[in-house]
Coordinates of C-alpha atoms and ligand atoms in Angstrom, one line a residue:
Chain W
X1 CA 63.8 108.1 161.7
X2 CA 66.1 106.1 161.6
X3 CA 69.4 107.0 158.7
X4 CA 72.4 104.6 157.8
X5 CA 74.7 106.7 155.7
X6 CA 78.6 105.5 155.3
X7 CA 78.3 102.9 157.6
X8 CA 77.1 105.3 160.5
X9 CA 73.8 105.0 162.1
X10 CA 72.1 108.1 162.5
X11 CA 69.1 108.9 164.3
X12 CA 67.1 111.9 162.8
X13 CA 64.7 113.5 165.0
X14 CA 61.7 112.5 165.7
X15 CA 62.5 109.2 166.8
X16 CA 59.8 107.1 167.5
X17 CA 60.2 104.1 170.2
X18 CA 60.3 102.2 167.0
X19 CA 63.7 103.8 166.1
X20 CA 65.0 102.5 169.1
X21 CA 64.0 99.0 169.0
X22 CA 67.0 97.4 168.3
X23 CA 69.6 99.4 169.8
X24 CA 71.7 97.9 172.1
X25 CA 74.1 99.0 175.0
X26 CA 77.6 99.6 173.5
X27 CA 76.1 100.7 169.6
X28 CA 77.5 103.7 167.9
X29 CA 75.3 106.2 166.6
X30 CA 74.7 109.8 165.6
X31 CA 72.3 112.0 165.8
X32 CA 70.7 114.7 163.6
X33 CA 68.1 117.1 163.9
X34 CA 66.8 118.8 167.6
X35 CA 69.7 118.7 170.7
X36 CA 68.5 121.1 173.6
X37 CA 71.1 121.5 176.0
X38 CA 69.3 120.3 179.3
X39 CA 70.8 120.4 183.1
X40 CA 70.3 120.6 186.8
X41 CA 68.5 123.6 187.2
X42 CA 66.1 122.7 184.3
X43 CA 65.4 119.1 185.2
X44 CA 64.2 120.7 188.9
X45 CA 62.1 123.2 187.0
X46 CA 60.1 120.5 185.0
X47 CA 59.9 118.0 188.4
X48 CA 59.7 119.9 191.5
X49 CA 57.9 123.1 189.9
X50 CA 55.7 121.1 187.2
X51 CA 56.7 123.7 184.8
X52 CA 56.2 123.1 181.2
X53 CA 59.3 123.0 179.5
X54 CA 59.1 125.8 176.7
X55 CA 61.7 123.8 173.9
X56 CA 59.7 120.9 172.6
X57 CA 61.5 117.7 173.4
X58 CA 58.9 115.3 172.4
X59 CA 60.5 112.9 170.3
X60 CA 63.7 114.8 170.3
X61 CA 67.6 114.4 172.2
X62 CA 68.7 116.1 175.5
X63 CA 72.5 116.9 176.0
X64 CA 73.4 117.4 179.9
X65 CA 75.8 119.8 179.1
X66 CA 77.0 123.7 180.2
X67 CA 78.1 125.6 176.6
X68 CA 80.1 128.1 175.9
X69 CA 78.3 130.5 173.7
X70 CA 79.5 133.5 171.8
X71 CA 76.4 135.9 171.0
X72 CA 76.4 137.2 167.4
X73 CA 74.1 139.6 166.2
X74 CA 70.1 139.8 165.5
X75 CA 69.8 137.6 168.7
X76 CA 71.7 134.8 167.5
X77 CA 74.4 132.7 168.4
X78 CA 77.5 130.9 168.0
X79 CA 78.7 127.6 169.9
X80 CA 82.0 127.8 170.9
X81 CA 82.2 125.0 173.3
X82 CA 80.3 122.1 174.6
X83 CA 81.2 119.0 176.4
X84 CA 78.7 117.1 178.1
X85 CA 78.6 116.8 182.2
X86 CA 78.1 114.0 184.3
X87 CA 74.5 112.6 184.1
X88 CA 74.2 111.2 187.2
X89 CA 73.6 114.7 188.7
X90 CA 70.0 113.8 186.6
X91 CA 69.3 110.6 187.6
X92 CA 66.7 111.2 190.2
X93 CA 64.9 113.8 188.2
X94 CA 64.9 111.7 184.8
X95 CA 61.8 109.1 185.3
X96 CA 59.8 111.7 185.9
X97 CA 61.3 113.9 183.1
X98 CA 60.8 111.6 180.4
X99 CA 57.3 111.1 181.3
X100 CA 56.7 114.6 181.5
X101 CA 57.8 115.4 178.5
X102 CA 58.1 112.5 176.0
X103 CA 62.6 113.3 175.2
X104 CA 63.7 110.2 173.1
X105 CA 67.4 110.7 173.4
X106 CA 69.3 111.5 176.6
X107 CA 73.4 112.4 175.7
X108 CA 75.4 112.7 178.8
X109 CA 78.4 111.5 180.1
X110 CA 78.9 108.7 182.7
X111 CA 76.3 105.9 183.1
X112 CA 73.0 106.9 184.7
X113 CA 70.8 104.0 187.2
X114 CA 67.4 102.6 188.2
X115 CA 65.1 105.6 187.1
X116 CA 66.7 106.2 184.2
X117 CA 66.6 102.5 182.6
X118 CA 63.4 102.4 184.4
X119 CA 62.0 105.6 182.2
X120 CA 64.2 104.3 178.9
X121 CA 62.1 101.3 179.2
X122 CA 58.8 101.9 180.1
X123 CA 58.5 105.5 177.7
X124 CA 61.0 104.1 175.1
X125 CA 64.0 106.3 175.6
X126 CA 67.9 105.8 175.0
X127 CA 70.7 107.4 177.3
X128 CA 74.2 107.8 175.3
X129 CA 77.6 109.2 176.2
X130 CA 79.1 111.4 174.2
X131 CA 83.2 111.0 175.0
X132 CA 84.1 113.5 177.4
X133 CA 87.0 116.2 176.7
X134 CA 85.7 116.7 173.1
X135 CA 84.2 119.8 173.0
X136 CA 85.5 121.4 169.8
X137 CA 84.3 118.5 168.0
X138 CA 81.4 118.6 169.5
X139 CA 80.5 122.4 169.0
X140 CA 81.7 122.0 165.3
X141 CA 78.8 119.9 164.8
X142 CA 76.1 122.0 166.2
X143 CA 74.9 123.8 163.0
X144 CA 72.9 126.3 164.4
X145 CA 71.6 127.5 167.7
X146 CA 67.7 127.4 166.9
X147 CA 66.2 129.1 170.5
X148 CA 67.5 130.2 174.0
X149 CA 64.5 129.8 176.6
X150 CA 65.1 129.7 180.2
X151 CA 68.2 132.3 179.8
X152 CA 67.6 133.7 183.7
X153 CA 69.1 130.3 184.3
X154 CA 72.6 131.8 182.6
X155 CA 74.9 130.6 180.1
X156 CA 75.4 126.8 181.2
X157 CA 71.6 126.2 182.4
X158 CA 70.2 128.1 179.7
X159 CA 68.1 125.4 177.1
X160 CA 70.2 125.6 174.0
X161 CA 68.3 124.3 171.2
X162 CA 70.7 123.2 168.5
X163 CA 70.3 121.8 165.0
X164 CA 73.1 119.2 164.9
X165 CA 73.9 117.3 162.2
X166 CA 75.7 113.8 162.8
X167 CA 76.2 114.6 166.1
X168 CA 78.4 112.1 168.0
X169 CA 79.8 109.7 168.2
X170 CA 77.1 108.6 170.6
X171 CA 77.6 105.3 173.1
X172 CA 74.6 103.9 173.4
X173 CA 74.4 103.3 177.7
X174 CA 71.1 102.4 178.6
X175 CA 68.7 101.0 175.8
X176 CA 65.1 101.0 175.3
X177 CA 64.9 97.6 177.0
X178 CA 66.5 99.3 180.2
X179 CA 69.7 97.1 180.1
X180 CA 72.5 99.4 181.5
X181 CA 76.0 99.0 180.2
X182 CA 77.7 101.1 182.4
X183 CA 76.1 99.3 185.6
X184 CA 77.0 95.7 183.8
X185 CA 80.6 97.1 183.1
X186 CA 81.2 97.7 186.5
X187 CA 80.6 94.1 187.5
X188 CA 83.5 93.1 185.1
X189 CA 85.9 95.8 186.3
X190 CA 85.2 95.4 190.4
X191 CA 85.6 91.3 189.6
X192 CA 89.3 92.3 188.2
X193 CA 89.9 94.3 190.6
X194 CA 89.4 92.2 193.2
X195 CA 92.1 90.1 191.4
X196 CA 94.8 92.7 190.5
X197 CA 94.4 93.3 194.4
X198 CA 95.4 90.0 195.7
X199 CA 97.6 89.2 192.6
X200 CA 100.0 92.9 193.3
X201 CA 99.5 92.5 197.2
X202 CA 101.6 89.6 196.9
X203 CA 104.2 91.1 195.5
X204 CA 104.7 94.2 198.1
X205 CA 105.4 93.0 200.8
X206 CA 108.2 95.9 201.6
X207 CA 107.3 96.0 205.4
X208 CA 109.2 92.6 206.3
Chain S
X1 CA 110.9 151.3 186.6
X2 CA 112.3 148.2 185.1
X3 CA 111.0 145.7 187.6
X4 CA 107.4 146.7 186.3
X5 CA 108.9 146.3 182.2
X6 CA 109.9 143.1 183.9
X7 CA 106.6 141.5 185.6
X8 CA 104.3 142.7 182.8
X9 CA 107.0 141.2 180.5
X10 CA 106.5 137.8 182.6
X11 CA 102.9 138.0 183.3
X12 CA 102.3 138.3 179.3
X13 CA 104.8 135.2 178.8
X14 CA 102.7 133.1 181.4
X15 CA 99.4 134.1 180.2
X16 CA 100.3 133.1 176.9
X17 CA 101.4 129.7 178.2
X18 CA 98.6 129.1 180.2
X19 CA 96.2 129.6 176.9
X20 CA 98.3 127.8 175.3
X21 CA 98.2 124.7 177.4
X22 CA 94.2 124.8 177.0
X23 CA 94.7 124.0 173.5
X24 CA 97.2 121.7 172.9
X25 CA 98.6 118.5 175.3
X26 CA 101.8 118.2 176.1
X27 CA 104.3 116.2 173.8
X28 CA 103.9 113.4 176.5
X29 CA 100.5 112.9 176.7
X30 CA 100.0 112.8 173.0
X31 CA 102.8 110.1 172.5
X32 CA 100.8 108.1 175.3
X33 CA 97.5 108.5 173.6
X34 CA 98.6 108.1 170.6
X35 CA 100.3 104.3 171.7
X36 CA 97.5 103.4 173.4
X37 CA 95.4 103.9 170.5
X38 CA 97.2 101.8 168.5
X39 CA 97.4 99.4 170.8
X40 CA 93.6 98.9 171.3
X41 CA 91.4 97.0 169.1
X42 CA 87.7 97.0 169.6
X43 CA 85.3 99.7 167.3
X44 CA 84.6 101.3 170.2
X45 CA 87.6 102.2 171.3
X46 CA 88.5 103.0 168.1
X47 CA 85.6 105.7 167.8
X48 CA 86.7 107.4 171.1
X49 CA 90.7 107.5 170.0
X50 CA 90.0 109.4 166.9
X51 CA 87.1 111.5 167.9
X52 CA 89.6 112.7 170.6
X53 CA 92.7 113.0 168.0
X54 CA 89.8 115.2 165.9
X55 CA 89.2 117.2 168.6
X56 CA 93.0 117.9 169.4
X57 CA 93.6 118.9 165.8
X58 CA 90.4 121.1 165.8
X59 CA 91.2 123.0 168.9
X60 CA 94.4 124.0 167.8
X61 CA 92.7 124.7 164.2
X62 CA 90.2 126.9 165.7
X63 CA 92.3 128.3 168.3
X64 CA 89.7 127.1 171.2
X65 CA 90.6 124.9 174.2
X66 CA 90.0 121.7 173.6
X67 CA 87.9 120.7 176.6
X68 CA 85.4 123.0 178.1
X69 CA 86.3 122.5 181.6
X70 CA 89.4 124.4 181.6
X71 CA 90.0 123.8 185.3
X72 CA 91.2 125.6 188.5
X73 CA 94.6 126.8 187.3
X74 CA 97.4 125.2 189.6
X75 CA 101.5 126.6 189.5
X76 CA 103.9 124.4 191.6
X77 CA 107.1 126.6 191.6
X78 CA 110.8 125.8 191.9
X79 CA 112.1 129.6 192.8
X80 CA 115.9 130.7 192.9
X81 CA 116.1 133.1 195.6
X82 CA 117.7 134.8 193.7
X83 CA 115.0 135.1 190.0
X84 CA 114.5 138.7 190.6
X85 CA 110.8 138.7 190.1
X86 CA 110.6 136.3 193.6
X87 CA 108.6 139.1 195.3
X88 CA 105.8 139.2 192.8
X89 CA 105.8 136.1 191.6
X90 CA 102.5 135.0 193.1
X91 CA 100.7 138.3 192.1
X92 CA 101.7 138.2 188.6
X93 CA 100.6 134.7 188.4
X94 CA 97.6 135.3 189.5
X95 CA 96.7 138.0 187.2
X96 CA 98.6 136.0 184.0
X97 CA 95.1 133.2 184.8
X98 CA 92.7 136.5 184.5
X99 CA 94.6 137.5 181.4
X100 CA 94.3 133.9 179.9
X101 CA 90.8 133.2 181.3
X102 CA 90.0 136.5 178.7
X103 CA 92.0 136.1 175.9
X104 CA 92.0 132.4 175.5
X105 CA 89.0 132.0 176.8
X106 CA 88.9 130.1 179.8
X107 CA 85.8 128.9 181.9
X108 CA 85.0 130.6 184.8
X109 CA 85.9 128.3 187.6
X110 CA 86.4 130.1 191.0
X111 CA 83.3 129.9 193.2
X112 CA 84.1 131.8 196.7
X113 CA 82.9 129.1 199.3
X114 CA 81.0 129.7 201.8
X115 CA 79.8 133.0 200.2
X116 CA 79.0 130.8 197.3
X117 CA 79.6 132.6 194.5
X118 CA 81.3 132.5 191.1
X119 CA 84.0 135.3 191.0
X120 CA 83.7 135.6 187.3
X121 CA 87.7 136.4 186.8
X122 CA 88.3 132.6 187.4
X123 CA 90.5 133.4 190.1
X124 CA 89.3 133.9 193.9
X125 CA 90.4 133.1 197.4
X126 CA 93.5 131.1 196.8
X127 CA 93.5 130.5 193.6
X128 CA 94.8 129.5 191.5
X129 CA 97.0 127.9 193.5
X130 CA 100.3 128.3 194.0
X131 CA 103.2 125.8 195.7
X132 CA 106.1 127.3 196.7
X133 CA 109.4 125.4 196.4
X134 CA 112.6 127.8 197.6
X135 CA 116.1 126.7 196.0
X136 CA 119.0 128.5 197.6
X137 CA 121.8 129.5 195.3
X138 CA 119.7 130.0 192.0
X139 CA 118.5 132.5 189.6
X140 CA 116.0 130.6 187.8
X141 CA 112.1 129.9 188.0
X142 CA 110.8 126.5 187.3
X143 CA 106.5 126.2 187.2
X144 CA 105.0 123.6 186.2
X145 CA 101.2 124.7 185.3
X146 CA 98.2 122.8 185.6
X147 CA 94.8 122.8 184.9
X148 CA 93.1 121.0 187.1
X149 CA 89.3 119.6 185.9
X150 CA 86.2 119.0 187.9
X151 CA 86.4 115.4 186.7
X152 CA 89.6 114.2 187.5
X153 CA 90.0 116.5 190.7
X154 CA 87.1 114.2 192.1
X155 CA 88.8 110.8 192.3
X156 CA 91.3 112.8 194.9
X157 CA 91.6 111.2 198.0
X158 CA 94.1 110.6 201.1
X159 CA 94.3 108.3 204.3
X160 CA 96.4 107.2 206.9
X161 CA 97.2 103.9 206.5
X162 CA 98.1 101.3 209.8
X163 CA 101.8 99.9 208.8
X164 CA 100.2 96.7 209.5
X165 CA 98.1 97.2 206.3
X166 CA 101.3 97.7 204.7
X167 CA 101.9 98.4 201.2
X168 CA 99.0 96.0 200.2
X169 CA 96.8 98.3 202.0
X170 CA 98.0 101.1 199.7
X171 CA 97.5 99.3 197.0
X172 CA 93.9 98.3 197.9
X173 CA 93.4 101.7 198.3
X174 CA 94.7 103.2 195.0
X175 CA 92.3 100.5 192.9
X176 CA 89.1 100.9 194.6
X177 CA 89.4 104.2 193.1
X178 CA 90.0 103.1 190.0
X179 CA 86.4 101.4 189.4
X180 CA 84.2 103.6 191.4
X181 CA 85.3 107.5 190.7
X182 CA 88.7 106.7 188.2
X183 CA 85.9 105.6 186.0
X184 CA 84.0 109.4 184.9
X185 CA 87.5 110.6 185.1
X186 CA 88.3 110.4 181.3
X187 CA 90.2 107.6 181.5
X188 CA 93.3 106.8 180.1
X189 CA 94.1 108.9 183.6
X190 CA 97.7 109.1 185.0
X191 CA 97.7 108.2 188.3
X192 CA 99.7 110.2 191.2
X193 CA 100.1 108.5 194.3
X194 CA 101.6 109.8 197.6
X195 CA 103.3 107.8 199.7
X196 CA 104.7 109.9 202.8
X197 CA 104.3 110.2 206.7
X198 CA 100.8 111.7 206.8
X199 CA 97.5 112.9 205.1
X200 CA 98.6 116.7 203.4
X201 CA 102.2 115.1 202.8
X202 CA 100.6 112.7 201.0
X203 CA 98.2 114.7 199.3
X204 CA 100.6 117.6 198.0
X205 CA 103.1 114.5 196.5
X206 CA 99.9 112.9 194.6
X207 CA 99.6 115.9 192.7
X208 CA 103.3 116.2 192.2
X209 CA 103.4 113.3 190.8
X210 CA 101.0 114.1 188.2
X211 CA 103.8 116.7 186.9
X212 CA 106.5 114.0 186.3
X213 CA 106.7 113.3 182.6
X214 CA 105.0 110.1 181.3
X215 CA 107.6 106.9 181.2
X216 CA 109.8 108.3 184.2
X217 CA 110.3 106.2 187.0
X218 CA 110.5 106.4 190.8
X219 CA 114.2 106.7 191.7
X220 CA 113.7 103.9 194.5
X221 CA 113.9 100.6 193.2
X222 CA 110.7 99.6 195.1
X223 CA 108.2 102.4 194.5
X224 CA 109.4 102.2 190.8
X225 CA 108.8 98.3 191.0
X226 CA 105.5 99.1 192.8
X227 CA 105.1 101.9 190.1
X228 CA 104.6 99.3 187.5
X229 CA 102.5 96.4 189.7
X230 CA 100.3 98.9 189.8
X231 CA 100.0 100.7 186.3
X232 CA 99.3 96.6 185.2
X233 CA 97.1 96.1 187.8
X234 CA 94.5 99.0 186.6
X235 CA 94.9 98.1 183.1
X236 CA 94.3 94.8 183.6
X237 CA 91.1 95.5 185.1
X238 CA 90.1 97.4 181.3
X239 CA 88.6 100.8 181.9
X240 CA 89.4 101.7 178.5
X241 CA 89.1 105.1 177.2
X242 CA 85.9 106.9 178.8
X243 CA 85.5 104.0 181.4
X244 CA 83.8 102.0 178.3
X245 CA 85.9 98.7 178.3
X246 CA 89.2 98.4 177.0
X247 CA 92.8 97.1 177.1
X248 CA 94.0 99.7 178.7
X249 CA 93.1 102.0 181.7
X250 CA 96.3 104.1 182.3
X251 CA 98.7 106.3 180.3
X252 CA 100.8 105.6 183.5
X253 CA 101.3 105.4 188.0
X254 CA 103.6 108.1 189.2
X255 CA 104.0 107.4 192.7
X256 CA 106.2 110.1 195.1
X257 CA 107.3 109.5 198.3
X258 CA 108.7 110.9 201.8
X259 CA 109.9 108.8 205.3
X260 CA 107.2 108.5 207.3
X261 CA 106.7 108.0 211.1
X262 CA 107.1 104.0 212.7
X263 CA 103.3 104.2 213.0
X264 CA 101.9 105.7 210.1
X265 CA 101.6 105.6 206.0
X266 CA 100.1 108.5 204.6
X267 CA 99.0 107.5 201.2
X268 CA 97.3 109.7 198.7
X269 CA 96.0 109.3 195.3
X270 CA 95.2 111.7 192.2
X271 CA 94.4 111.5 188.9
X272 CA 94.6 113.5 185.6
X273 CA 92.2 112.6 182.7
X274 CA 93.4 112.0 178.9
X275 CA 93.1 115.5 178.3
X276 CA 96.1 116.0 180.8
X277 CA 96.9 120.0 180.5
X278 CA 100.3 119.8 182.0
X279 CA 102.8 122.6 180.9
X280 CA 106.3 123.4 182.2
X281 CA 108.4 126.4 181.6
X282 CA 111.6 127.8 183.2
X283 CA 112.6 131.5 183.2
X284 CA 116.1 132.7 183.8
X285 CA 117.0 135.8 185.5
X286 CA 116.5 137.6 182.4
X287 CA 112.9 136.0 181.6
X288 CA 114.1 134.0 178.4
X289 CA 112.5 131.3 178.6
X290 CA 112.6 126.8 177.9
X291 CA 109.6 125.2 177.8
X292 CA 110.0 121.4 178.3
X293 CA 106.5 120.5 177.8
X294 CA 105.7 121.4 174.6
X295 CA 107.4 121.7 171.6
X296 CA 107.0 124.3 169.1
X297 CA 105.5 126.7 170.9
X298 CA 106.2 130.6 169.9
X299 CA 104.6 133.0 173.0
Ligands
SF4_1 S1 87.8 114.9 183.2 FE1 89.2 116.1 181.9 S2 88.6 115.6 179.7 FE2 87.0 114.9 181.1 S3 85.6 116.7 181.1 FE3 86.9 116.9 182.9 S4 88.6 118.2 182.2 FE4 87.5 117.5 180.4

């Protein structure tokens, strides 16, 4: 579902492919509902093992991320600190994730390449960054820690689910039509680089 | 008896400091931020600049770091032969990061290699590391502190440049790393460069670099000339804050430099990511102490 609330688009889990229909690289938006903290480790577990994941991400959000979590009584927990990792580390597990198990919304940080926009587009899926270096807001807007499965995996592989509420800001990076906005960035930057290059290079020439 | 009053007395002080540096940037870096914020325009860039000035407020609200990767812990020292602690220095310093890595808390980040294992005291083989400067004639103890993150420790890397590829060549070389790694860095990065007669000369000034204060110059005419060319250069090319397309790319180029051999430029570059934890702090001989980095602080 999709929630507009103070200007601020917010995605509430489940989100259908409809949701997602017209979002676009470089949109804001939040999310609120189901995050399960999903990394390396996992990823291989679902794709090379062809193990069932045991925290339902059908129609839910992924964060590529490694927590810090404080354990509170009664088997609950606290989040202290999270900051998403680079997704990239994913990318050649995530086609074959998403198909597996149907995750709507991929949070990471960095852009992500062909088999994600491949999956975002043929399953209906969405990768967004969430800005780097921001973990105390981040954690702050984890309500609760909902499960813990996969916890031989430790404290940064472990699936976290979370109940977030407005989580984000979220930079929408590859949309459901598979367009890539990190990839088409780069284009822009490597042109003005080339530029800078020549245009500096004329202007060092110490060695005489 | 009172040399072991003294180094618990200066291993509380720096563990204190360190913890301290994970939650607040230096007056520098938050200046810098805080201008290029103003200075860019777009919603998006808008959206990053305050989530990160929320964050920055919240950490030091909630007494946490503010980014989870709080790094390999890095001292570059300027020792007096004479600071009376000389002899322990390196021990202490060591066990001030296992002190901070508990009480702040810090992330575990020392993995043995080859063994291949995670030491779980964040401190291992080495580290954190520890650059020794000797200066005769003094009593005093100068560290700069650093943590350095997985993120921006990746962009890292040193050549040896041909003199026929001259200064352009260095140039060239800086910028490519810009849009391939400089981009997951957490830009606005500052950006060390080496300039010197070989590859670990190079190298060790590229992180040096990284400790000069945002806004100060090369004392060299030309490198502080080349200093600027090239802090232009990478904004112009409009990283923006998380790589996403902005203005600007840099919160500054730091570049240090040595003489080098007839045949040879050593060039190396490194970069730190907005979240720059940079912290300075000078003991005299009777551990009272000035810290230049940050203001306000109370250890
Ligand atoms: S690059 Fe810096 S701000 Fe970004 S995640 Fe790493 S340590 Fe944190």
């Amino acid at each position: 579902m999709v929630e507009i609330k103070d200007g601020k688009k917010i995605l509430v889990t489940p989100v259908s492919k409809e949701d997602l229909a017209d979002i676009s690289i470089g949109d804001i938006v939040y999310l609120s509902g189901s995050l399960t903290t999903c990394r390396d480790v996992a990823h291989r577990r679902v794709v090379e093992e062809g193990r069932q994941i045991p925290v339902d991400v059908r129609d839910n959000a992924i964060f590529h991320a490694g927590p810090i979590i404080r354990p509170l009584d009664d088997d609950k927990y606290e989040m202290v600190s999270v900051g998403p990792t680079t997704s990239m580390r994913m990318e050649k597990f995530e086609y074959e994730f998403v198909k597996e198990t149907g995750v709507r919304v991929i949070v990471g940080k960095g852009g992500m390449k062909e088999n994600t926009e491949r999956a975002c587009k043929e399953f209906g899926a969405i990768h967004c960054v969430f800005p780097a270096g921001n973990a105390v807001v981040a954690a702050t807007e984890v309500e609760e820690i909902v499960d813990a499965k996969w916890k031989d995996l430790g404290m940064p592989e472990t699936l976290w689910n979370c109940r977030v509420k407005e989580f984000g800001p979220l930079i929408v990076s590859i949309d459901s039509s598979g367009r890539n906005y990190f990839e088409e960035k780069k284009v822009e930057y490597n042109k003005k680089k080339d530029e800078q290059v020549e245009l500096i290079s004329k202007q060092v020439g110490f060695i005489k | 008896m009172a040399n072991e009053v003294q180094v618990e007395k200066m291993t509380d002080l720096m563990a204190k400091f360190i913890a301290h540096t994970a939650k607040k940037l230096p007056d520098d870096v938050i200046a810098k931020l805080q201008e290029l914020r103003d200075k860019e325009d777009s919603p998006m860039t808008k959206v990053i600049y305050d989530t990160m000035f929320r964050n920055q407020e919240l950490a030091v609200q909630l007494n946490r770091p503010s980014c989870q990767d709080t790094g390999v812990l890095q001292f570059w020292v300027k020792c007096g032969t004479g600071f009376p602690l000389i002899n322990e220095l390196e021990a202490l310093l060591k066990e001030s990061v296992v002190k901070a890595t508990f009480e702040a808390p810090l992330r575990h980040n020392s993995v043995e290699t080859f063994d291949e294992y995670n030491t779980g005291k964040n401190v291992g083989k080495g580290t954190p590391t520890v650059w020794w400067d000797i200066v005769p004639n003094s009593d005093e103890c100068e560290i700069y502190t650093y943590m350095a993150g997985g993120g921006c420790t990746l962009p890292g890397n040193a050549t040896v440049l041909m003199p026929g590829e001259g200064y352009e060549g260095v140039t060239k070389f800086v910028l490519d790393r810009m849009t391939t790694y400089g981009l997951n860095a957490c830009p606005p990065l500052l950006v060390g460069v080496g300039v010197a007669t070989s590859v670990e000369t190079a190298a060790l000034l590229s992180k040096k670099a990284l400790m000069r204060p945002i806004g100060s110059h090369n004392d060299n005419e030309k490198a502080a000339k080349m200093e600027k060319l090239l802090e232009d250069g990478i904004n112009a090319i409009g990283l923006g804050p998380q790589g996403m397309g902005g203005k600007y790319s840099v919160m500054g180029v730091n570049i240090e430099n040595t003489a080098r051999h007839p045949s040879a430029i050593g060039v190396a570059v490194n970069v730190g990511c907005w979240s720059h934890r940079r912290g300075h702090i000078i003991f005299d001989k009777y551990l009272n102490v000035t810290i230049t980095s940050h203001s306000g602080v109370e250890l």
